[in-house]
mmCIF file of C-alpha atoms and ligand atoms in Angstrom:
data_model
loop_
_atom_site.group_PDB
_atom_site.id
_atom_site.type_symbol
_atom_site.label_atom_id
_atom_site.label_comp_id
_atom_site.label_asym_id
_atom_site.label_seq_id
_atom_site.Cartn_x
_atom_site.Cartn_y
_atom_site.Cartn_z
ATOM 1 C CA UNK A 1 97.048 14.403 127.399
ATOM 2 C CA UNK A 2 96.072 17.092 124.548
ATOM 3 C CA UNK A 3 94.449 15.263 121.767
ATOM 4 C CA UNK A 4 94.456 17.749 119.261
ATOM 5 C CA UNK A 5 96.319 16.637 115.733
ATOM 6 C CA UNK A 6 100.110 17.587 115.500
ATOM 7 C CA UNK A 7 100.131 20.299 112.451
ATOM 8 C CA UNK A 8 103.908 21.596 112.057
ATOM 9 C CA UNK A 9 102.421 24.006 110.180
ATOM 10 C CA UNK A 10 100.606 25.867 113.192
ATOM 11 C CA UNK A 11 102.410 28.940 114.376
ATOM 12 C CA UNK A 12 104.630 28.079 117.263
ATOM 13 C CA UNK A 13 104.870 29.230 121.232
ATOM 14 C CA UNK A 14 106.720 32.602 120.627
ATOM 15 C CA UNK A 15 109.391 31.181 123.379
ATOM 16 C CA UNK A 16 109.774 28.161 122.208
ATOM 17 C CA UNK A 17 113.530 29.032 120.961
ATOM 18 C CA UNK A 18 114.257 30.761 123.848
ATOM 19 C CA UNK A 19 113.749 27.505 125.710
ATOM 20 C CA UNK A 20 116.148 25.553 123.839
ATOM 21 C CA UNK A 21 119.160 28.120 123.632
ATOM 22 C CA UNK A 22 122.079 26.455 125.008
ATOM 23 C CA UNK A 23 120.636 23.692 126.299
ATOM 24 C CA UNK A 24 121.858 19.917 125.834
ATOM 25 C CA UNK A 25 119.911 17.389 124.138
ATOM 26 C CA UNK A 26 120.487 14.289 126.093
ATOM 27 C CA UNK A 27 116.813 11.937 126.200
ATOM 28 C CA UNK A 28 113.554 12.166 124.553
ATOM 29 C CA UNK A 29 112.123 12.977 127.916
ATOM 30 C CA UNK A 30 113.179 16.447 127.417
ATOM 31 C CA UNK A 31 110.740 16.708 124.539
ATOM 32 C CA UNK A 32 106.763 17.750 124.742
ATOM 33 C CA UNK A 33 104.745 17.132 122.235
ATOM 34 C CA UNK A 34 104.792 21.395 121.766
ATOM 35 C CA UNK A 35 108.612 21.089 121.280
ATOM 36 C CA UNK A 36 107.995 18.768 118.888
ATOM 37 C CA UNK A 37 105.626 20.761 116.961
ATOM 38 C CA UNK A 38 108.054 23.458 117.483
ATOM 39 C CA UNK A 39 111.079 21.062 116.034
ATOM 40 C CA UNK A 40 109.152 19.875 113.203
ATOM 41 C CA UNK A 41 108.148 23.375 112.170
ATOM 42 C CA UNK A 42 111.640 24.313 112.379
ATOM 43 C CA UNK A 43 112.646 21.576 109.944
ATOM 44 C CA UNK A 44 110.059 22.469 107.427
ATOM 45 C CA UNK A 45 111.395 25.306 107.438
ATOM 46 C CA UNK A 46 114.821 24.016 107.129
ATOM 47 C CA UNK A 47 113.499 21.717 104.459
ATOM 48 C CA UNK A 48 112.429 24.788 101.963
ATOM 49 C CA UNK A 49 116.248 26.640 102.226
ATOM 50 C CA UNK A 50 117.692 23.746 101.311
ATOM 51 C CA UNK A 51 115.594 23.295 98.557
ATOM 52 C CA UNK A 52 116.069 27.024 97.654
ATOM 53 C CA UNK A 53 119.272 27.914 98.240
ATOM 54 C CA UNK A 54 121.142 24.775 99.370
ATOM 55 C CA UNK A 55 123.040 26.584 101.987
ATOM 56 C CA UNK A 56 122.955 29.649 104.171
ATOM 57 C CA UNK A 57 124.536 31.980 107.030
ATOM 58 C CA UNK A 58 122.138 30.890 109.850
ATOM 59 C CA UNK A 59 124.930 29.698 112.005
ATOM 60 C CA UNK A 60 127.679 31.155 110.334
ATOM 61 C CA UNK A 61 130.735 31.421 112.884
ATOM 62 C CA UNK A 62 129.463 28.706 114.771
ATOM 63 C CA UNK A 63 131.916 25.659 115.209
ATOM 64 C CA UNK A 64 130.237 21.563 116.045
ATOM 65 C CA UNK A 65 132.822 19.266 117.826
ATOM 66 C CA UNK A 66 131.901 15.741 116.447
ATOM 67 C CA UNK A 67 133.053 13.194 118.514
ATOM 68 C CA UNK A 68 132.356 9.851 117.746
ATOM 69 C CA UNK A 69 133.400 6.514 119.604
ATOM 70 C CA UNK A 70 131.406 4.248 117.876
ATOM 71 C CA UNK A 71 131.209 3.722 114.305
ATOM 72 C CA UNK A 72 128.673 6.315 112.137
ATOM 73 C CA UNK A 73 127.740 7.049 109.113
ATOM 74 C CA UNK A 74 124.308 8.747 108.493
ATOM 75 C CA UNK A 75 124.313 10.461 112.542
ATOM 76 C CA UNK A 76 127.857 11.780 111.720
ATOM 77 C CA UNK A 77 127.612 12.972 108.235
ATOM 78 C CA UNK A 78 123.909 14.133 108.373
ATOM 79 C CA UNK A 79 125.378 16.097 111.646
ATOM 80 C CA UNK A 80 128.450 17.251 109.204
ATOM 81 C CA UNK A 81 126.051 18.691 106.670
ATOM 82 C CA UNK A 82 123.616 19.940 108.888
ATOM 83 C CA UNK A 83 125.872 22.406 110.445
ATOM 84 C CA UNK A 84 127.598 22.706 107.281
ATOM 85 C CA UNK A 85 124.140 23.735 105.488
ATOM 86 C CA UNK A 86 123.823 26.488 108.426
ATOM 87 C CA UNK A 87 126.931 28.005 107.218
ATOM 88 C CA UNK A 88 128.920 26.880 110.229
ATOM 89 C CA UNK A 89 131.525 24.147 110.612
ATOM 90 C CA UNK A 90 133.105 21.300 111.802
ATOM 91 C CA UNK A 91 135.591 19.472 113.924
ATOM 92 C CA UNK A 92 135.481 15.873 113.266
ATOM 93 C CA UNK A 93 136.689 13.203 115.446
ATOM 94 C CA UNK A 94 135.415 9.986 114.270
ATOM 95 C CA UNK A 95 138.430 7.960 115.121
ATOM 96 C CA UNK A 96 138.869 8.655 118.519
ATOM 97 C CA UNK A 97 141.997 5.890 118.203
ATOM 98 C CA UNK A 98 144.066 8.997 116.955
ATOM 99 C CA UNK A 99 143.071 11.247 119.350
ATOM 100 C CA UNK A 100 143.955 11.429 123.174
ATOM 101 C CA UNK A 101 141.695 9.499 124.082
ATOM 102 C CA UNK A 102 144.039 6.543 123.190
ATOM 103 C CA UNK A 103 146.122 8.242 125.784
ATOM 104 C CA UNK A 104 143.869 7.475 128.296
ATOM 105 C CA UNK A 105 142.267 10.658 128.441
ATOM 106 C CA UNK A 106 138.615 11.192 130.015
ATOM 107 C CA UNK A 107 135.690 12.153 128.793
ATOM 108 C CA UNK A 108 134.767 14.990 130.796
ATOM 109 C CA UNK A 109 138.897 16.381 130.235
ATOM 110 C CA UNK A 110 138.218 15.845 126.521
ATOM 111 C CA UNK A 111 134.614 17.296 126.298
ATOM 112 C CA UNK A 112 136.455 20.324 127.769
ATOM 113 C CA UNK A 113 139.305 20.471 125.699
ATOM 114 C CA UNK A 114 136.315 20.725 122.559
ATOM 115 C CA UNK A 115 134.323 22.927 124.487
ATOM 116 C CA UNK A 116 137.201 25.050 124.279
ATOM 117 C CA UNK A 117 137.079 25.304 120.257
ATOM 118 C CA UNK A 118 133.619 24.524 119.678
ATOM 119 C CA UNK A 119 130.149 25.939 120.385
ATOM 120 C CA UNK A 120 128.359 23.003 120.595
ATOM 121 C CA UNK A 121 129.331 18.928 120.734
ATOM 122 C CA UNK A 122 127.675 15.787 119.409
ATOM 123 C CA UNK A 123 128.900 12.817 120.779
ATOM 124 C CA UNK A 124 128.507 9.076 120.364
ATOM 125 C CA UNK A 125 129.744 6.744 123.026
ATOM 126 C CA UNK A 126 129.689 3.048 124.295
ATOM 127 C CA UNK A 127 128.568 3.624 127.660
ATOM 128 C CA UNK A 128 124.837 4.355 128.896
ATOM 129 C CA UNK A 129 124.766 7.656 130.168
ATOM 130 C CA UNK A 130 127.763 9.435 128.950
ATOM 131 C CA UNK A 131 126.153 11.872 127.162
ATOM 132 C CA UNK A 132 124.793 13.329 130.708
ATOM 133 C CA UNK A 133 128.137 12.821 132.363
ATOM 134 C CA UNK A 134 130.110 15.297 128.906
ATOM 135 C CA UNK A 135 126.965 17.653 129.457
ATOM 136 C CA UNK A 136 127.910 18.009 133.028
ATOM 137 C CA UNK A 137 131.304 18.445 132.321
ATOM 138 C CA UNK A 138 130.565 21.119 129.511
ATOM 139 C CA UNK A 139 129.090 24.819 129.684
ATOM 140 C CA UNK A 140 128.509 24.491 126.310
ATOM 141 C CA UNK A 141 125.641 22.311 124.860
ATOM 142 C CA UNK A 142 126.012 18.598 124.285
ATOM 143 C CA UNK A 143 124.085 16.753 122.085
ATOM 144 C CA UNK A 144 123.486 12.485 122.543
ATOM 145 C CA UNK A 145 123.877 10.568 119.103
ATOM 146 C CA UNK A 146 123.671 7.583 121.005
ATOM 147 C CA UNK A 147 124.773 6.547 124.089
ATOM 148 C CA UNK A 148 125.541 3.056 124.407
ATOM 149 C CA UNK A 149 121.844 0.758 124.599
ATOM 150 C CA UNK A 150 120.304 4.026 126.677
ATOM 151 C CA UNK A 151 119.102 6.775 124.133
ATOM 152 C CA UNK A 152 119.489 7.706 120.545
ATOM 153 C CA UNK A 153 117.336 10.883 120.931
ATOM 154 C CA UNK A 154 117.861 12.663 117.572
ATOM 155 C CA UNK A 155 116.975 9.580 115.777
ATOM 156 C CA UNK A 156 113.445 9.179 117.483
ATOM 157 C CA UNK A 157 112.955 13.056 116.729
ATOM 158 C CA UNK A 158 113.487 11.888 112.943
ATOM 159 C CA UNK A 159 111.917 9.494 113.120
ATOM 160 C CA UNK A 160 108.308 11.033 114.360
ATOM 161 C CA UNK A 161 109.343 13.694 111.758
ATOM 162 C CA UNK A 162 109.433 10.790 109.011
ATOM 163 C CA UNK A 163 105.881 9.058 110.478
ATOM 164 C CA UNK A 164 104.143 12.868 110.520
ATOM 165 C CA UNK A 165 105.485 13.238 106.447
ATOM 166 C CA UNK A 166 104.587 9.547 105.569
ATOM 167 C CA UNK A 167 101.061 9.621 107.318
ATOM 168 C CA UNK A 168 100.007 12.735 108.742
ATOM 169 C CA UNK A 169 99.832 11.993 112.140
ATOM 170 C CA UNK A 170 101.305 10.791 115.213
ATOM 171 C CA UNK A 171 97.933 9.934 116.907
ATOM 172 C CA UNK A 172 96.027 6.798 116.563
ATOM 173 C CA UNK A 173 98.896 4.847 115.211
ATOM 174 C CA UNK A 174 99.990 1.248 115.610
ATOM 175 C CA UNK A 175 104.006 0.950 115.910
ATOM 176 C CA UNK A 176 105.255 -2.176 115.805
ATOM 177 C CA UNK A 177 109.019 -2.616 116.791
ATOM 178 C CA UNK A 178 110.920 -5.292 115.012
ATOM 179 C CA UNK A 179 114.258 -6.940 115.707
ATOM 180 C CA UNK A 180 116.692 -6.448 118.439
ATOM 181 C CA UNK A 181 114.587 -4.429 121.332
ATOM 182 C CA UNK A 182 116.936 -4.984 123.733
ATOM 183 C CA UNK A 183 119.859 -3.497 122.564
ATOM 184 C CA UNK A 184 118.769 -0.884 120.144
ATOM 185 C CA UNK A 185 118.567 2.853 121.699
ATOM 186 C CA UNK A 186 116.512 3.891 118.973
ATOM 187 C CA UNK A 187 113.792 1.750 119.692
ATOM 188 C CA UNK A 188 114.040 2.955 123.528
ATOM 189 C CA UNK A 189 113.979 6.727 122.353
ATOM 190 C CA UNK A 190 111.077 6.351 120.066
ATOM 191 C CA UNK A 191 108.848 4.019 122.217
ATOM 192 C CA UNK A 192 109.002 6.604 125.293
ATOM 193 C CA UNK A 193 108.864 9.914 122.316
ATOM 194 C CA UNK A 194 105.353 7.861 120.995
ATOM 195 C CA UNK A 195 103.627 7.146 124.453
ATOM 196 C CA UNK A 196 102.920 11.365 124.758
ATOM 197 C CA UNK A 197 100.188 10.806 121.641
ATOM 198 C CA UNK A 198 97.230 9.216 122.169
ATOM 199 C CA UNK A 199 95.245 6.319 120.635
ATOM 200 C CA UNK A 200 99.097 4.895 120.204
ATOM 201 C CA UNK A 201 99.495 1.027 120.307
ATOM 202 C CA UNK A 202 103.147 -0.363 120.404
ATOM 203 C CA UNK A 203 103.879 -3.641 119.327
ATOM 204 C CA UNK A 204 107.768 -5.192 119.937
ATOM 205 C CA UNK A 205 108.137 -8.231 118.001
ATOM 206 C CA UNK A 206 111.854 -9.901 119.046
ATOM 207 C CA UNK A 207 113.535 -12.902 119.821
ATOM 208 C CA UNK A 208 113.038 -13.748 123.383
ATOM 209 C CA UNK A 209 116.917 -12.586 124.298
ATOM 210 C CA UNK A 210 116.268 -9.312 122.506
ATOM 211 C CA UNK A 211 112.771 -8.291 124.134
ATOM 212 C CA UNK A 212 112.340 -4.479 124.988
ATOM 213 C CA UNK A 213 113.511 -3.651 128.599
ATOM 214 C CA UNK A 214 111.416 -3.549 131.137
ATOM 215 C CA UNK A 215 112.352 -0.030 132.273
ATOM 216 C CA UNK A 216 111.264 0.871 129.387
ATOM 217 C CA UNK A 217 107.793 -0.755 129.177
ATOM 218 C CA UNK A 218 107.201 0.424 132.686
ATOM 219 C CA UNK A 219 107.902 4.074 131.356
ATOM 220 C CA UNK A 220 105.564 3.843 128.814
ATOM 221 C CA UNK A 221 102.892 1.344 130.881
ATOM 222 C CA UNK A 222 102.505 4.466 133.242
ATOM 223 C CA UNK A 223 101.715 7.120 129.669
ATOM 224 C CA UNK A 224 98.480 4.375 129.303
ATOM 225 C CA UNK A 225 99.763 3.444 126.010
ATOM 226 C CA UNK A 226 99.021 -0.355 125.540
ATOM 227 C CA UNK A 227 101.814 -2.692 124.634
ATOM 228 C CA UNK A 228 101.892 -6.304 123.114
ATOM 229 C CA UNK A 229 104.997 -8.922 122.958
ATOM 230 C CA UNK A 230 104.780 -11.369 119.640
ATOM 231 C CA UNK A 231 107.971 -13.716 118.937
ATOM 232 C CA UNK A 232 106.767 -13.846 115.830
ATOM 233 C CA UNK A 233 105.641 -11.026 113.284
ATOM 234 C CA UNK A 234 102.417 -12.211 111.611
ATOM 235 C CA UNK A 235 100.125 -11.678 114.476
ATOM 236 C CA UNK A 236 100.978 -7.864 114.470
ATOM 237 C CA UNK A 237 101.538 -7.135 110.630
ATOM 238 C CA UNK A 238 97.856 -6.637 109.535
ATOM 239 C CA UNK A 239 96.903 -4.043 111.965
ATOM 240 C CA UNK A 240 100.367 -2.081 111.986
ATOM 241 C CA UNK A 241 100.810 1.303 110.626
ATOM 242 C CA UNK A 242 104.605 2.141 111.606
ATOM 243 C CA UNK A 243 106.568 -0.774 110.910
ATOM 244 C CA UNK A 244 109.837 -0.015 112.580
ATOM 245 C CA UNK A 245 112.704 -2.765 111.444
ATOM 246 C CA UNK A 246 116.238 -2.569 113.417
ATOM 247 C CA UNK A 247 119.188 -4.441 112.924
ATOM 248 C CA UNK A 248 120.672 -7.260 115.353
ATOM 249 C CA UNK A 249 123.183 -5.529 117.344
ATOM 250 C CA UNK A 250 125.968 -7.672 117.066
ATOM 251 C CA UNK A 251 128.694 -5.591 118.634
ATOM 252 C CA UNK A 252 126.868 -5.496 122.028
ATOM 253 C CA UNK A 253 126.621 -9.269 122.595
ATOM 254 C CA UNK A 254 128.426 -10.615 125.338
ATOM 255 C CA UNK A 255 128.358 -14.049 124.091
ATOM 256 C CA UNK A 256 128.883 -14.530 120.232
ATOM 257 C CA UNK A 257 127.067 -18.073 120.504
ATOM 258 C CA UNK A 258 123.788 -15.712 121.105
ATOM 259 C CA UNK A 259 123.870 -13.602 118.204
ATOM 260 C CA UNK A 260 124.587 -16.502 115.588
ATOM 261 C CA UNK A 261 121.229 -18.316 117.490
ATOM 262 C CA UNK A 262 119.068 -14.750 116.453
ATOM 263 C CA UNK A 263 120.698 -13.213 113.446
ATOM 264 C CA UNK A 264 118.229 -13.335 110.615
ATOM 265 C CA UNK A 265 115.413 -14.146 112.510
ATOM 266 C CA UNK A 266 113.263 -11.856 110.849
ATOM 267 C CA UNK A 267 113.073 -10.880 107.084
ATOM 268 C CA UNK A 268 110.888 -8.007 105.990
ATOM 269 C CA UNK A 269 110.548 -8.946 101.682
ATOM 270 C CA UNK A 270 107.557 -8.225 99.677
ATOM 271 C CA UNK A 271 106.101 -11.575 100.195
ATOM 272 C CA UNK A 272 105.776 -10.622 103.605
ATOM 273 C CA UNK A 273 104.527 -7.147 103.304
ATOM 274 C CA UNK A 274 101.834 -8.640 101.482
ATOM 275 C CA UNK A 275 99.944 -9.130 104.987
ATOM 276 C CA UNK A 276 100.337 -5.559 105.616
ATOM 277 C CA UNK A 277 98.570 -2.379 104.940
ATOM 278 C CA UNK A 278 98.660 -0.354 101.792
ATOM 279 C CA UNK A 279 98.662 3.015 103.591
ATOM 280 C CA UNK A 280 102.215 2.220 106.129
ATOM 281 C CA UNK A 281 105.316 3.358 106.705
ATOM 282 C CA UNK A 282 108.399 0.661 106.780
ATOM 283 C CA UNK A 283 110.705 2.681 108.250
ATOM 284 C CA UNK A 284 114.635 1.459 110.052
ATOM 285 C CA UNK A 285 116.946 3.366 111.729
ATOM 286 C CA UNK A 286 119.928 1.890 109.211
ATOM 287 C CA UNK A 287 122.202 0.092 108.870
ATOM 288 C CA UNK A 288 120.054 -3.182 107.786
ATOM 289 C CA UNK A 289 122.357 -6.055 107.472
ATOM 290 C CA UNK A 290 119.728 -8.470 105.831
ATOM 291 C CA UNK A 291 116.679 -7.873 107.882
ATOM 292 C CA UNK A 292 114.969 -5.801 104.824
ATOM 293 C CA UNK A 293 115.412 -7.379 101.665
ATOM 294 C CA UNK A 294 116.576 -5.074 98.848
ATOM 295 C CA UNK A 295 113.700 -6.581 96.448
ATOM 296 C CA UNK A 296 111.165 -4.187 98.818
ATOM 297 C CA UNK A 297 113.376 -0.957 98.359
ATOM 298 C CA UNK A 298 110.690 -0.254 95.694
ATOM 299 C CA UNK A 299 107.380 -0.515 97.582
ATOM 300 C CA UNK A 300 106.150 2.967 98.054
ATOM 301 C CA UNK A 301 105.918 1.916 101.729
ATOM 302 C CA UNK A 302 109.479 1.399 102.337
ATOM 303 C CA UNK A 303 109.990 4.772 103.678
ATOM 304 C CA UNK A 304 114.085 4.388 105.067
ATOM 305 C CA UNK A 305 115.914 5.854 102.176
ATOM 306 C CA UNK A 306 113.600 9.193 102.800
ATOM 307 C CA UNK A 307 113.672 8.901 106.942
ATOM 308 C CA UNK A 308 117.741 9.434 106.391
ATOM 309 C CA UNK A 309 117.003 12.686 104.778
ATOM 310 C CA UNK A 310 114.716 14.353 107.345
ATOM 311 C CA UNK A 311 117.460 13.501 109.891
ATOM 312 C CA UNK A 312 119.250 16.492 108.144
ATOM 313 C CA UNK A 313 116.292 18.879 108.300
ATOM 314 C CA UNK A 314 115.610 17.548 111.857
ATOM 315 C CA UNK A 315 119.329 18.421 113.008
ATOM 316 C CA UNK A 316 119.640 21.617 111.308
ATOM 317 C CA UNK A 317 116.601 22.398 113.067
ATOM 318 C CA UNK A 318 117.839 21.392 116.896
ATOM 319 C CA UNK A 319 121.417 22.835 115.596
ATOM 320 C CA UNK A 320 119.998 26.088 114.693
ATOM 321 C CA UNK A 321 117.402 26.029 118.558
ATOM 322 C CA UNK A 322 120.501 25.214 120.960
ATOM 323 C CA UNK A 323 122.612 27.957 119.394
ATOM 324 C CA UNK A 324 119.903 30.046 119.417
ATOM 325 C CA UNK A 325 119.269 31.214 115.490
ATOM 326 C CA UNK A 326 115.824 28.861 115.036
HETATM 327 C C1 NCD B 1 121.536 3.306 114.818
HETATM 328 C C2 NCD B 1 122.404 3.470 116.035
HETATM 329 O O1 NCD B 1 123.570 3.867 115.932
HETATM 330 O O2 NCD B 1 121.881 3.232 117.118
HETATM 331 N N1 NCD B 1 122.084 3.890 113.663
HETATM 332 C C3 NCD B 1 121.835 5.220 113.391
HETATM 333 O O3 NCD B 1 122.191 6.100 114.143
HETATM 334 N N2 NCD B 1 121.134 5.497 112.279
HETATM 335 C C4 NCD B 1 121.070 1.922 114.608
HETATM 336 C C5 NCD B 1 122.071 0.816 114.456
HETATM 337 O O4 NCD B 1 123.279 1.011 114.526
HETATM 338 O O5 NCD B 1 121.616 -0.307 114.257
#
């Protein structure tokens, strides 16, 4: 495991872009910590044309299918803008009730129907592992905003690029996970992204329904990252330095009953925080419904509000690499 420091400002491997041209984006696993470098790099650089010039012909001609089958805002719209920032545009299909897939159509038949007037596809779906089943049906690249409880890769690539801007590093770190483990794919994209650094801890703090899977503890057991299960937060609070807050993900319950017994279990407020370091990053995926009080918005730790804004950097940056303009 290299230990040097992560510095996005290093030069990159020359054919680094060359190994991401037309290729899908389906799990973290696909990621090294030099792509990452290379990714972050990218979005820095993204970062400064936006702040220059707002938006530009990188990817002009270029067309992103955006299929969604579960509800989005900030994936969708940061995706939206992203390509739209590149000078390229979009197909949107967020409600996939007025499309044919309310005909019964299939995914792979409508993944190449899009494929047919798109260059590239993002899609969001219920089911674990459709994102690898469209990518197989597809010549052209596929991209996974989510798929079902499996992987929410895009989100743990911002989400590294948020802990690298809010502390420096992605060594040496505590994480600790907070909420609904079981259920939330960003959690399982960013715990198995973190266990390539070294001198990482994780910490998943959850309701005992809503503990991280054991597939993916195993996964990152066999990195040697050390892991810790709390139900409840205080334990864990002093010594974190990521504090990573999801929301209860009521929509995958099979049971009701079970989500009233855990909704609100935890509330992140500033009494709370007290416990915590000064130097830390709160950071959640969004949407919070209640598990971060709005009274902490404030706290210069409360990093979510900026973590939705280097999604956009993030995807223009893996945008730009898979068409092959990075
Ligand atoms: C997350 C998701 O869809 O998994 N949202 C997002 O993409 N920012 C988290 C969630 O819905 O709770």
């Amino acid at each position: 495991m290299p230990t040097q420091p992560l510095n996005p400002h290093l030069p990159f491997g020359e054919n680094k872009q060359a190994d991401w041209y037309g290729k899908d984006i389906l799990s973290v696993k696909q990621f090294s910590r030099d792509d990452l470098q290379y990714v972050f790099g990218v979005a820095h650089e993204m970062r400064g044309m936006v702040e220059r010039v707002g938006t530009f012909d990188l990817l002009k001609g270029k067309i992103l299918a955006n299929l969604f089958y579960e509800p989005s805002t900030r994936t969708s719209s940061s995706f939206t803008a992203a390509m739209e920032r590149l000078g390229g545009s979009v197909i949107p299909i967020n409600e996939v009730k007025y499309s044919s897939v309310s005909k019964g159509e299939s995914l792979p038949d409508t993944i190449r129907t899009l494929e047919c007037y798109a260059d590239v596809i993002v899609l969001r779906h219920p089911e674990t592992g459709s994102a690898a089943i469209a990518a197989k049906a597809a010549k052209k690249p596929v991209i996974n905003a989510g798929d079902g409880v499996g992987e929410h890769p895009t989100q743990a690539l911002l989400d590294t690029f948020t802990i690298m801007e809010e502390l420096g590093r992605l060594d040496n770190l505590t994480v600790t996970m907070l909420g609904d483990l079981k259920y939330g794919r960003t959690v399982h994209s960013l715990a198995r992204l973190l266990s390539q650094f070294s001198g990482i801890k994780l910490n998943y703090v959850s309701p005992d329904i809503l503990r991280m899977p054991k597939e993916v503890m195993d996964e990152v057991a066999a990195k040697g990252v050390p892991q810790a299960e709390f139900a409840s937060l205080e334990k864990a609070l002093p010594e974190t330095d990521v504090l990573y807050v999801t929301r209860v993900q009521k929509e995958r319950f099979e049971d009701p009953a079970d989500y009233e017994k855990v909704k609100g279990a935890y509330v992140i407020d500033p009494k709370v925080m007290k416990a915590a370091k000064q130097e830390m990053a709160v950071m959640h995926p969004l949407p919070r419904v209640g598990e971060i009080s709005p009274d902490f918005d404030d706290d210069p730790r409360a990093a979510y509000f900026r973590q939705m804004e280097y999604g956009l950097y993030v995807r223009m940056a893996l945008l730009a690499m898979v068409l092959g303009k990075a």
